Amino acid sequence: MQDLRYQKKPRAREEMLGHLKNFKVELKPAAGMWSLSSGGSRFHEPYGKNLTIPERVELAAELSRSGLKGVEAHYGIEINDEYLPLYERLEKETGVRVISIGPHTFYNKEHEFGTLSNPCAKTRDAATKYFIGILSFAKKIKADAVGLWPGIDGYTYGYGHSFYQMWDYFENSLCEAMDEAPGMMVRLEPKPYEPIPNNIYRTTADALLLARDIESRLKNPVNRKILDDGFCLVGMQPEIGHIRMGYEDTPYAFARICREGRMSHPHFNSQPLGNYDQDLNIGVVEWDQTEAGLLALKMAGFKEYIGFDINPERIPPKKAFENNIRVLEIMNERIERLPYERLLDCYYDPQNNRGEIEMILAENMK
C-alpha cells in the first residue's frame, strides 16, 4: 500500500524554502509495456518491429542500465500467469519491478458501449468480474496499484444522455470490485476524449470527485480500516497529454492531486494544447509545462515512480526511452539550479518583484 499522506503537507514560505533547498526528486522512471514496441495507428501499419512480450521484457532489462526502475502492463495481453516468470526474473536480475497493471477493455468489441458503465447488465457484470480478477492478480504479484483509464466509457452525444445512471453504473461496479478484492489501490486516469468521443470522467476535478465518492461508498472492513487510518485507496494517474487535451495547466493539476494525497503515479509525455492524443516524447512540445509540473511535484515532496506513456512511432523504442530518461534528468537538474528565494519572493512579495519570474525563467534557459 502506497502511503501518499506526506503529499498533503502545506508549507509556508520559510519551510518551503528549506524544503526546496534540501529535497530533490528521486527519479524512478517506469515504462508502459505498450510503449516498448513500435505501434501502428488507424492510419498506418507499424513502422518498426512489433516486439513480443518476452522481447519487451528483455528490452526493459537493457533499459535498466539507463535508469529504468519499473514497468506497467495491461492484464491479459501484456502480463498474465504465463508471462509472470519473465517479470519475476526481470525484477530479480535488474530490480525493475511491475508497479501497476490495468485492464485492456477499451479495445474489445463487447465493450462498444462501455465497461463498468455499460447499460447492458450482462456486459457490465462481466467487466466487473474481470476487474476483480485484475485486483486479485495485482495483490498476488505485489503491485502498487491497478491503473484505471476508462477510455471506452462515456458517450457520443450528450443530447438526452442519462448521465446520472451512467455514473452510478460505473461507480457501483467499481465499488463492488474493490470490496470483493480489498486492500488494493486503484489509480484513476482521466481523459477528455478518445477513443470514446466524450469520456465519462473528463478532467482532474472529475477524477478527484470520483475518488472521494468511491472511498465514501466502500464497505469491506479491510478497506474501511485502510481509509480510517488516513491512507488513500483511490489514487490518481494523471497524464500530461490528457491534461493538455483538456486545456488544463499541468502544475495546477498536479498540485490539486497532491493536496489530497492522491498523486500515486503521473504519466509524462508531451502534447500540443487541445488536439488529439499524441503521446509525444517528454519536452518536445511545451517543455515549460513538464518542467513546471516536475517542480510542483518537488514542492509536494513527491517520492513515487514517474511513468512514461509515449508512442515512439518513428524512433526505436530503446532510443526513445533513453532520450526520455535523460530529458527528465535534465529537467530535474535545471530545477535544482533555480534561485528558490527569488522564486518565492515573486509569490509572497509580488508588488516588489515585478518581472523577476520572467528573468528567472530566461536565466534558467542557459
PDB file of N, CA and C in Angstrom, residues 125 137 176 196 343:
ATOM      1  N   ASP A 125     -21.622  -6.648 -15.724  1.00  0.00           N
ATOM      2  CA  ASP A 125     -21.259  -7.624 -14.691  1.00  0.00           C
ATOM      3  C   ASP A 125     -19.994  -8.389 -15.068  1.00  0.00           C
ATOM      4  N   PHE A 137      -5.032 -10.280  -9.017  1.00  0.00           N
ATOM      5  CA  PHE A 137      -3.729 -10.565  -9.613  1.00  0.00           C
ATOM      6  C   PHE A 137      -2.700  -9.538  -9.158  1.00  0.00           C
ATOM      7  N   GLU A 176     -18.020  -2.369  -6.019  1.00  0.00           N
ATOM      8  CA  GLU A 176     -18.221  -3.806  -5.851  1.00  0.00           C
ATOM      9  C   GLU A 176     -16.915  -4.559  -6.051  1.00  0.00           C
ATOM     10  N   ILE A 196     -13.572   7.024 -26.922  1.00  0.00           N
ATOM     11  CA  ILE A 196     -14.962   7.480 -26.923  1.00  0.00           C
ATOM     12  C   ILE A 196     -14.954   8.997 -27.135  1.00  0.00           C
ATOM     13  N   LEU A 343      12.447  33.046  -6.363  1.00  0.00           N
ATOM     14  CA  LEU A 343      11.210  32.472  -6.882  1.00  0.00           C
ATOM     15  C   LEU A 343      10.067  32.636  -5.885  1.00  0.00           C
TER      16      LEU A 343
END
